[in-house]
Amino acid sequence: MTTAPQTAPADALPSELVRRLLTLATAGSAPSVEVFAPATGVKIADLPQSDTADIENAFVTARRAQREWVQRPVRERVAVLRRFHDLVLAEQDIILDIVQTETGKSRVHAFDEVGDVAVNARYYAAQAQRLLAPRNPRGVLPVLTRVEVRHRPKGVVAVISPWNYPLALAVSDALPALAAGNAVVARPDNQTALTALWAIDAAERAGLPKGLWQAVLGRGSVIGGEIIARADYVDYTGSSSTGRTIARQAGERLIGCSLELGGKNPMLVLADADVSAAAKIAVRACFASAGQLCESIERIYVHDSVYERFVTEFAQHTRNLALGSARDYSYEIGSLTFQRQIDTVTAHVEDAVAKGATVLAGGRARPDLGPYFYEPTILADVRDGMTVYREETFGPVVSVYRVGSDEEAVERANDSAYGLNASVWSRDTGRARQIAARVEAGSVNVNEGFIAAWGSVAAPSGGLGISGGGRRHGPEGLRKYIDTQTIAVQRALPIAPLPGMSEAMWAKTMTLYFGVMKALRQ
Ligand code: NAD
């Protein structure tokens, strides 16, 4: 495991920038909290916090702004997304610094977030007009009944996002909501609030009306209920256990919610896989953002015939990873974000080792690099009964398992309550697709780890099982933020017996009509 040179401390953000961004939050009434840079332990900001009055203000302002915004033609709304896309790319150095400082992740993985926001902005800018266009399905009586289905924004959408991909998860779900004519009240995680505030600032500079996208700040467990009590829809990303709380609160109000939750994602390396390619990509698939990625691979099932070769190459690549926190692209793996993350990682590895697991790479913290660095870790000989076997680690730890057949690989991959992401490796992509279809996961990548499906933003992304039923990306990622309204106009004749016609005659006529329609396959 090598250590990259520390070309710049990852803790220092220009104080003027921090001050300016903090003014954008609807917060300040509750006592502030201190936020520290994970890679160095240095303080980033005293973060203002929102109380109930702040949250109420944010929603009142957002509702006012939304009434005006929804009147704007979709092409005007998406023009803002296009300008925002350009700003994010043009100003990427600033936002990359903020993301790295707040999360401790490497620049390599911070850039994935810039890319994610750019492709989502571009996709929804290009597609929103089509997705929001009214349509005219057939009426109950063709020609005589004219039906129009219109789309109405929900109103004010709450986007409650976590800290691990703070730009992607706070922004990419807000963009389709805004394009659809909603306002957004965001609750970014305290640890990564500056990232979300930077995005709001950039969107306003791109032409978004002030007040339409606001941020309230506070711990989710403290202010989450107050937010949901006022929202028209909730978009939540985080753990499955918090997802249950959010679903209960949204259910109580009968508002919709989209839940993007945890994962324990499997990779299947079949006998005919390109083993070297799989071993190389597995590194990124397992250790992006030090494994603090919902899509990241935590279980690898390798066919017996290629197990030794895969494990040798994978372990070699993993040991070669450069760990460090400089603000450049010279290293791959940054810091974990919190003490509790390193505690979980340490506990999972220690429990596994104590019960007989073997460490093939990593397996130790690196306090010499920063308080929360942990070496990317590969475990073998992991068995049911070890914590890491079923529970999400959400850190740089993956277990490799030897399997004797495709059948066994699929069965073991599906032996999980989660179902977010999966990866299947085979030179025969037809066979791999058949296997993929049998894996219980919302996304399956063939000959890739997660980025092929995640980055294909025209296709929906989301989980099965306790990974949540929400969908982001694609038409689904926008349609969740709208309601449909059907307007049916009856012309010339009523849907009732004609004057002088008995009810019995009407029933006969309609029976004939239903038969004709069925024969015409209408
Ligand atoms: P967590 O559920 O403890 O916290 C996530 C966020 O939810 C935090 O910002 C927290 O403040 C907020 N929160 C907590 N309680 C809340 C409440 N009652 N109301 C509103 N908000 C509340 O999870 P965590 O461990 O901090 O985050 C990691 C988890 O998130 C992992 O399980 C990971 O897989 C999941 N995740 C999922 C996706 C996805 O797209 N499926 C993406 C990223 C992270």
XYZ file of C-alpha atoms and ligand atoms in Angstrom:
566
model
C 0.000 0.000 0.000
C 1.676 3.249 -1.099
C 1.123 6.758 0.197
C 0.734 9.685 -2.186
C 2.555 12.954 -1.527
C 0.451 15.500 0.361
C 0.578 18.378 -2.123
C -1.985 20.525 -0.276
C -3.858 20.105 2.970
C -7.398 18.981 2.224
C -8.837 20.954 5.135
C -8.506 24.579 4.108
C -11.402 26.176 2.240
C -11.308 29.924 1.599
C -13.088 31.467 4.596
C -14.832 34.011 2.369
C -16.360 31.164 0.330
C -17.524 29.358 3.474
C -19.064 32.553 4.893
C -20.890 33.328 1.653
C -22.276 29.799 1.277
C -23.526 29.719 4.862
C -25.676 32.800 4.203
C -27.659 30.711 1.703
C -29.004 28.311 4.342
C -32.380 28.906 5.961
C -30.846 28.337 9.343
C -29.407 30.079 12.347
C -32.069 29.910 15.014
C -30.849 26.673 16.587
C -27.364 26.350 18.122
C -24.672 25.817 15.476
C -22.569 22.657 15.221
C -18.882 22.341 14.443
C -17.924 20.444 11.304
C -14.445 18.990 10.811
C -12.500 17.821 7.747
C -12.287 14.026 8.040
C -8.904 13.698 6.380
C -7.154 16.043 8.795
C -9.458 16.679 11.739
C -9.276 20.435 11.098
C -12.441 22.494 11.636
C -14.303 23.559 8.469
C -17.136 25.677 9.856
C -19.562 26.464 12.621
C -22.635 25.269 10.814
C -25.888 27.131 11.541
C -28.837 24.887 12.346
C -32.527 25.264 11.513
C -35.313 25.222 14.040
C -39.020 24.751 13.344
C -39.512 28.428 12.437
C -36.650 28.277 9.912
C -38.160 25.187 8.334
C -41.580 26.804 8.187
C -40.024 29.883 6.535
C -38.223 27.747 3.998
C -41.465 26.021 2.985
C -43.480 29.253 2.847
C -40.855 30.886 0.626
C -40.527 27.767 -1.492
C -44.301 27.562 -2.038
C -44.418 31.187 -3.134
C -41.524 30.683 -5.563
C -43.056 27.459 -6.892
C -46.355 29.140 -7.857
C -44.434 31.447 -10.177
C -41.987 28.778 -11.418
C -44.701 26.354 -12.514
C -46.097 29.050 -14.831
C -42.815 29.189 -16.742
C -42.642 27.120 -19.929
C -40.614 23.914 -19.504
C -38.074 25.179 -22.054
C -37.258 28.109 -19.767
C -36.920 25.845 -16.763
C -34.569 23.448 -18.501
C -32.453 26.320 -19.830
C -31.443 26.823 -16.182
C -30.351 23.163 -16.007
C -28.225 23.617 -19.119
C -26.462 26.663 -17.697
C -26.040 24.837 -14.380
C -24.413 21.917 -16.241
C -21.874 24.299 -17.748
C -21.153 26.028 -14.421
C -20.545 22.743 -12.604
C -18.011 21.692 -15.225
C -16.382 25.126 -15.481
C -16.084 25.539 -11.696
C -15.236 21.926 -10.930
C -12.011 22.806 -9.126
C -13.943 24.675 -6.426
C -16.627 22.051 -5.920
C -14.068 19.224 -5.988
C -12.176 20.983 -3.178
C -15.369 21.354 -1.150
C -16.437 17.730 -1.654
C -12.976 16.434 -0.771
C -12.745 18.625 2.307
C -16.148 17.648 3.635
C -15.952 13.905 2.899
C -12.233 13.109 2.926
C -12.606 11.208 -0.352
C -10.052 11.234 -3.158
C -10.350 13.651 -6.064
C -10.834 10.670 -8.391
C -14.076 9.810 -6.651
C -15.104 13.416 -6.073
C -14.941 13.843 -9.842
C -17.434 10.977 -10.260
C -19.912 13.276 -8.525
C -19.239 16.177 -10.872
C -19.799 13.801 -13.779
C -23.009 12.472 -12.230
C -24.489 15.942 -11.809
C -23.472 16.967 -15.320
C -25.064 13.945 -17.007
C -28.269 14.270 -14.987
C -28.545 17.985 -15.761
C -28.017 17.262 -19.448
C -30.460 14.346 -19.526
C -33.334 16.137 -17.806
C -32.681 19.347 -19.748
C -33.060 17.326 -22.943
C -35.989 15.109 -21.868
C -38.183 17.108 -19.484
C -40.256 18.731 -22.236
C -41.142 15.334 -23.706
C -41.761 13.721 -20.313
C -44.028 16.537 -19.194
C -46.003 16.915 -22.428
C -49.749 16.291 -22.055
C -51.056 13.219 -23.881
C -54.408 12.270 -25.379
C -55.338 8.629 -24.728
C -58.529 7.176 -26.219
C -61.738 8.196 -24.485
C -64.516 5.879 -23.359
C -66.417 6.677 -26.571
C -63.889 7.343 -29.350
C -64.237 10.816 -30.934
C -67.084 11.733 -28.566
C -64.937 11.644 -25.435
C -61.748 13.678 -25.664
C -59.246 12.870 -22.945
C -56.203 14.838 -21.963
C -53.695 13.725 -19.331
C -51.812 16.631 -17.833
C -48.915 16.638 -15.391
C -48.885 18.650 -12.201
C -45.836 19.076 -10.014
C -46.196 17.800 -6.455
C -45.411 21.271 -5.064
C -42.521 21.372 -2.599
C -40.282 18.310 -2.633
C -38.048 17.536 0.354
C -34.696 16.071 -0.678
C -33.035 14.503 2.376
C -29.565 13.375 1.391
C -26.594 11.721 3.104
C -22.920 12.651 3.297
C -21.183 9.986 1.226
C -21.881 11.384 -2.282
C -22.951 14.856 -1.214
C -22.971 16.518 -4.616
C -24.537 13.694 -6.603
C -27.161 12.778 -4.022
C -28.198 16.300 -3.033
C -28.293 17.646 -6.569
C -29.078 14.947 -9.124
C -32.416 14.178 -7.448
C -33.292 17.872 -7.112
C -32.790 18.672 -10.809
C -35.711 16.620 -12.208
C -37.937 17.907 -9.387
C -37.139 21.483 -10.405
C -37.514 20.744 -14.111
C -40.983 19.327 -13.387
C -42.044 22.634 -11.824
C -41.516 21.876 -8.139
C -39.671 23.788 -5.473
C -37.129 21.868 -3.400
C -36.338 22.128 0.287
C -33.078 20.257 0.753
C -31.772 18.816 3.978
C -28.163 17.936 3.221
C -26.202 16.149 5.907
C -24.476 18.574 8.308
C -21.116 17.082 7.392
C -21.520 18.004 3.730
C -23.809 21.032 3.806
C -21.367 23.344 2.009
C -21.472 21.122 -1.069
C -25.263 21.449 -1.300
C -25.111 25.182 -0.628
C -22.544 25.607 -3.392
C -24.917 23.812 -5.775
C -27.829 26.066 -4.812
C -25.636 29.108 -5.329
C -24.524 27.826 -8.734
C -28.131 27.096 -9.742
C -29.159 30.637 -8.792
C -26.276 32.003 -10.830
C -27.576 29.808 -13.675
C -30.936 31.583 -13.445
C -32.944 29.611 -10.874
C -35.267 32.020 -9.022
C -34.207 32.702 -5.449
C -36.168 30.747 -2.874
C -37.069 27.915 -5.220
C -34.308 25.616 -3.964
C -33.494 26.089 -0.326
C -31.488 24.274 2.298
C -32.411 23.735 5.909
C -29.712 22.330 8.150
C -29.813 19.933 11.040
C -29.528 16.316 12.096
C -32.098 14.217 10.319
C -33.298 12.648 13.535
C -33.959 16.159 14.917
C -35.544 18.010 11.985
C -36.561 15.203 9.624
C -40.084 15.020 11.053
C -40.604 18.782 10.770
C -39.575 18.663 7.124
C -41.781 15.711 6.231
C -44.710 17.352 8.050
C -44.606 20.178 5.481
C -43.448 18.459 2.296
C -45.612 17.332 -0.618
C -43.175 14.531 -1.479
C -40.012 13.140 0.120
C -36.926 11.943 -1.705
C -34.713 10.155 0.805
C -31.295 8.548 0.442
C -29.690 6.769 3.386
C -29.816 3.595 5.415
C -32.630 1.056 5.305
C -33.416 1.565 8.985
C -33.916 5.336 8.584
C -35.837 4.605 5.386
C -38.449 2.783 7.485
C -38.892 5.863 9.695
C -39.253 8.130 6.664
C -41.788 5.769 5.063
C -43.850 5.709 8.276
C -43.879 9.503 8.508
C -44.730 9.954 4.836
C -47.390 7.249 5.092
C -48.985 8.993 8.039
C -49.491 12.049 5.826
C -50.343 10.009 2.721
C -47.638 11.705 0.704
C -45.350 9.818 -1.641
C -41.720 9.053 -0.949
C -38.794 7.667 -2.855
C -36.417 5.579 -0.748
C -32.864 4.927 -1.949
C -31.371 2.719 0.749
C -28.492 0.423 1.594
C -26.880 -2.477 -0.249
C -24.729 -5.574 0.196
C -23.903 -5.838 -3.457
C -22.578 -9.034 -5.075
C -20.181 -9.556 -7.974
C -20.241 -12.886 -9.841
C -17.066 -13.895 -11.674
C -18.055 -16.798 -13.938
C -15.671 -19.458 -15.220
C -15.323 -17.810 -18.645
C -14.744 -14.262 -17.312
C -11.913 -12.044 -18.433
C -10.288 -12.496 -15.040
C -7.717 -9.714 -15.365
C -10.370 -7.172 -16.355
C -12.624 -8.315 -13.514
C -9.797 -8.054 -10.975
C -8.953 -4.546 -12.146
C -12.495 -3.177 -12.207
C -13.325 -4.882 -8.894
C -10.924 -2.470 -7.215
C -12.998 0.534 -8.265
C -16.260 -1.294 -7.701
C -15.330 -2.157 -4.108
C -13.299 0.803 -2.938
C -14.715 3.940 -4.625
C -15.000 6.619 -1.940
C -13.314 4.167 0.431
C -16.306 1.846 0.026
C -18.737 4.463 1.321
C -20.920 4.004 -1.722
C -24.338 2.372 -1.678
C -23.598 0.628 -5.001
C -20.213 -0.696 -3.983
C -19.438 -4.407 -4.149
C -19.048 -6.103 -0.750
C -19.329 -9.785 -1.830
C -17.511 -11.492 -4.725
C -18.434 -15.032 -5.813
C -15.703 -16.486 -8.038
C -15.883 -19.742 -9.974
C -13.505 -22.320 -8.559
C -11.587 -22.649 -11.865
C -10.524 -18.975 -11.873
C -10.563 -18.265 -8.129
C -6.805 -18.356 -7.481
C -5.954 -16.157 -10.455
C -8.692 -13.635 -9.683
C -7.798 -13.364 -6.010
C -4.056 -13.027 -6.709
C -4.571 -10.213 -9.241
C -7.284 -8.468 -7.228
C -5.171 -8.512 -4.052
C -2.145 -7.225 -5.965
C -4.107 -4.269 -7.431
C -5.579 -3.545 -4.014
C -2.192 -3.507 -2.295
C -0.942 -1.078 -4.954
C -3.620 1.527 -4.242
C -2.275 4.896 -3.204
C -3.847 6.339 -0.053
C -3.754 10.035 0.692
C -5.758 13.217 0.919
C -4.093 15.648 -1.477
C -6.262 17.663 -3.822
C -5.030 16.103 -7.027
C -5.452 12.895 -8.972
C -2.241 11.258 -7.776
C -3.873 8.767 -5.416
C -6.961 6.626 -5.441
C -8.259 6.155 -1.924
C -9.108 8.881 0.557
C -10.299 8.851 4.129
C -13.487 7.514 5.641
C -15.773 10.307 6.784
C -16.591 9.666 10.444
C -15.316 7.947 13.548
C -18.412 5.724 13.451
C -17.458 4.564 9.955
C -13.979 3.483 11.002
C -15.491 1.886 14.118
C -17.859 -0.203 11.958
C -15.116 -1.209 9.534
C -12.780 -2.174 12.352
C -15.530 -4.128 14.139
C -16.512 -6.039 10.977
C -12.921 -7.006 10.162
C -12.031 -7.931 13.754
C -15.186 -10.023 14.153
C -14.476 -11.869 10.880
C -10.824 -12.517 11.720
C -11.693 -13.670 15.242
C -14.112 -16.193 13.730
C -11.618 -17.559 11.213
C -11.544 -15.221 8.182
C -8.271 -14.599 6.347
C -7.076 -11.107 5.396
C -5.768 -11.128 1.806
C -5.049 -7.385 1.649
C -5.309 -4.422 4.004
C -7.028 -5.108 7.298
C -5.749 -2.167 9.323
C -6.381 1.476 10.047
C -3.819 4.066 8.941
C -3.796 6.803 11.590
C -0.423 7.916 10.192
C -2.354 9.333 7.182
C -5.304 10.848 9.036
C -7.759 9.914 11.768
C -10.140 7.868 9.576
C -7.960 6.190 6.948
C -8.374 2.427 6.578
C -6.615 0.200 4.093
C -8.766 -1.370 1.360
C -9.377 -4.845 2.697
C -10.078 -8.222 1.111
C -11.316 -11.069 3.294
C -11.516 -14.779 2.456
C -12.958 -17.718 4.438
C -15.922 -15.586 5.496
C -18.914 -17.576 6.785
C -22.480 -17.019 7.849
C -22.402 -15.905 11.466
C -19.691 -13.311 10.864
C -21.144 -9.777 10.860
C -19.602 -8.936 7.510
C -21.362 -11.894 5.842
C -24.782 -10.208 5.750
C -24.524 -6.688 7.133
C -23.575 -3.728 5.012
C -20.126 -2.479 6.060
C -20.264 0.705 3.984
C -16.487 0.836 4.026
C -13.454 -0.554 2.174
C -14.081 -4.223 2.959
C -14.998 -6.989 0.523
C -15.298 -10.746 1.023
C -14.376 -13.237 -1.718
C -16.060 -16.624 -1.923
C -15.255 -19.685 -4.024
C -18.278 -21.199 -5.866
C -18.595 -24.359 -7.932
C -21.212 -23.300 -10.493
C -23.258 -20.424 -11.914
C -26.200 -21.850 -10.045
C -24.424 -21.580 -6.723
C -23.194 -18.067 -7.549
C -26.746 -16.863 -8.256
C -28.168 -18.584 -5.206
C -25.583 -17.052 -2.887
C -25.834 -13.625 -4.512
C -29.574 -13.701 -3.836
C -29.136 -14.801 -0.227
C -29.496 -11.232 1.057
C -32.290 -8.950 2.196
C -30.769 -6.173 0.082
C -31.107 -5.834 -3.689
C -29.482 -2.665 -4.937
C -26.658 -3.375 -7.367
C -24.850 -6.409 -8.776
C -22.118 -7.242 -11.259
C -21.704 -10.300 -13.503
C -18.508 -11.158 -15.373
C -18.396 -13.427 -18.424
C -16.940 -13.300 -21.937
C -20.316 -14.584 -23.162
C -22.462 -11.509 -22.639
C -25.613 -13.355 -23.721
C -25.153 -15.870 -20.915
C -24.162 -13.107 -18.528
C -27.411 -11.259 -19.302
C -29.414 -14.399 -18.553
C -27.631 -14.755 -15.225
C -28.106 -11.022 -14.578
C -31.860 -11.348 -15.034
C -31.918 -13.940 -12.236
C -30.026 -11.771 -9.769
C -32.323 -9.931 -7.385
C -31.026 -6.390 -7.725
C -32.402 -3.179 -9.189
C -29.288 -2.779 -11.362
C -26.968 -5.435 -12.730
C -23.764 -4.524 -14.550
C -22.270 -7.001 -16.991
C -18.471 -6.719 -17.173
C -18.564 -3.576 -15.050
C -18.935 -2.889 -11.339
C -21.583 -0.199 -10.956
C -20.822 2.719 -13.208
C -22.299 1.283 -16.438
C -25.800 1.128 -14.974
C -25.468 4.125 -12.651
C -24.010 6.367 -15.350
C -26.657 5.382 -17.906
C -29.017 8.003 -16.543
C -31.671 7.419 -19.195
C -32.387 4.139 -17.351
C -33.905 3.959 -13.865
C -31.765 3.179 -10.841
C -32.996 1.911 -7.488
C -33.317 -1.080 -5.248
C -35.316 -4.202 -4.494
C -36.013 -5.590 -1.042
C -34.717 -3.498 1.862
C -32.656 -1.419 -0.582
C -35.876 0.573 -1.075
C -38.374 0.876 -3.861
C -37.407 4.338 -5.060
C -36.204 5.071 -8.551
C -33.953 7.852 -9.725
C -32.704 8.532 -13.271
C -34.681 8.016 -16.459
C -38.349 8.935 -16.920
C -39.107 7.389 -13.499
C -36.711 9.846 -11.853
C -38.866 12.751 -13.008
C -42.333 11.201 -12.997
C -42.139 10.517 -9.262
C -42.282 14.280 -8.780
C -45.528 14.798 -10.692
C -49.155 13.854 -10.363
C -51.321 13.220 -13.373
C -54.606 14.970 -13.931
C -57.079 13.540 -16.414
C -59.452 15.993 -18.101
C -62.199 14.261 -20.081
C -64.494 16.321 -22.324
C -67.725 14.661 -23.461
C -68.933 16.039 -26.809
C -72.263 15.943 -28.686
C -73.766 12.868 -26.998
C -73.895 11.931 -23.312
C -72.710 8.521 -22.062
C -76.276 7.554 -21.284
C -79.342 6.257 -23.149
C -80.363 8.527 -26.012
C -83.733 10.250 -25.661
C -86.443 7.584 -25.922
C -83.994 4.708 -25.441
C -84.722 2.329 -22.569
C -82.007 1.306 -20.095
C -82.357 -2.264 -21.404
C -81.721 -1.103 -24.980
C -78.739 0.965 -23.765
C -77.258 -2.088 -22.027
C -77.677 -4.125 -25.247
C -76.082 -1.415 -27.384
C -73.132 -1.079 -25.032
C -72.671 -4.857 -24.880
C -72.428 -4.859 -28.687
C -69.977 -1.982 -28.569
C -67.736 -3.729 -25.996
C -67.613 -6.791 -28.228
C -66.647 -4.732 -31.277
C -63.895 -2.960 -29.349
C -62.524 -6.283 -28.129
C -62.578 -7.686 -31.673
C -60.666 -4.595 -32.833
C -58.207 -5.212 -29.960
C -58.810 -1.704 -28.664
P -28.415 7.130 8.033
O -29.734 6.611 7.633
O -28.023 7.015 9.455
O -28.261 8.646 7.630
C -28.431 9.083 6.313
C -28.994 10.487 6.354
O -30.299 10.437 6.877
C -28.186 11.389 7.287
O -27.941 12.590 6.620
C -29.074 11.572 8.482
O -28.935 12.867 9.042
C -30.450 11.418 7.872
N -31.439 10.962 8.849
C -31.263 10.142 9.912
N -32.436 9.982 10.582
C -33.352 10.726 9.938
C -34.737 10.985 10.123
N -35.416 10.432 11.127
N -35.363 11.810 9.253
C -34.696 12.360 8.224
N -33.381 12.151 7.994
C -32.718 11.342 8.830
O -27.350 6.400 7.113
P -25.780 6.562 7.100
O -25.204 5.343 7.666
O -25.326 7.865 7.581
O -25.607 6.572 5.502
C -25.204 5.474 4.823
C -26.364 4.625 4.341
O -26.988 5.264 3.250
C -25.887 3.294 3.838
O -26.774 2.289 4.230
C -25.914 3.467 2.339
O -26.009 2.271 1.606
C -27.101 4.358 2.161
N -27.038 5.049 0.875
C -27.901 4.664 -0.106
C -27.817 5.257 -1.365
C -28.730 4.845 -2.497
O -28.807 5.555 -3.485
N -29.425 3.728 -2.412
C -26.873 6.246 -1.602
C -26.035 6.605 -0.565
C -26.124 6.017 0.682
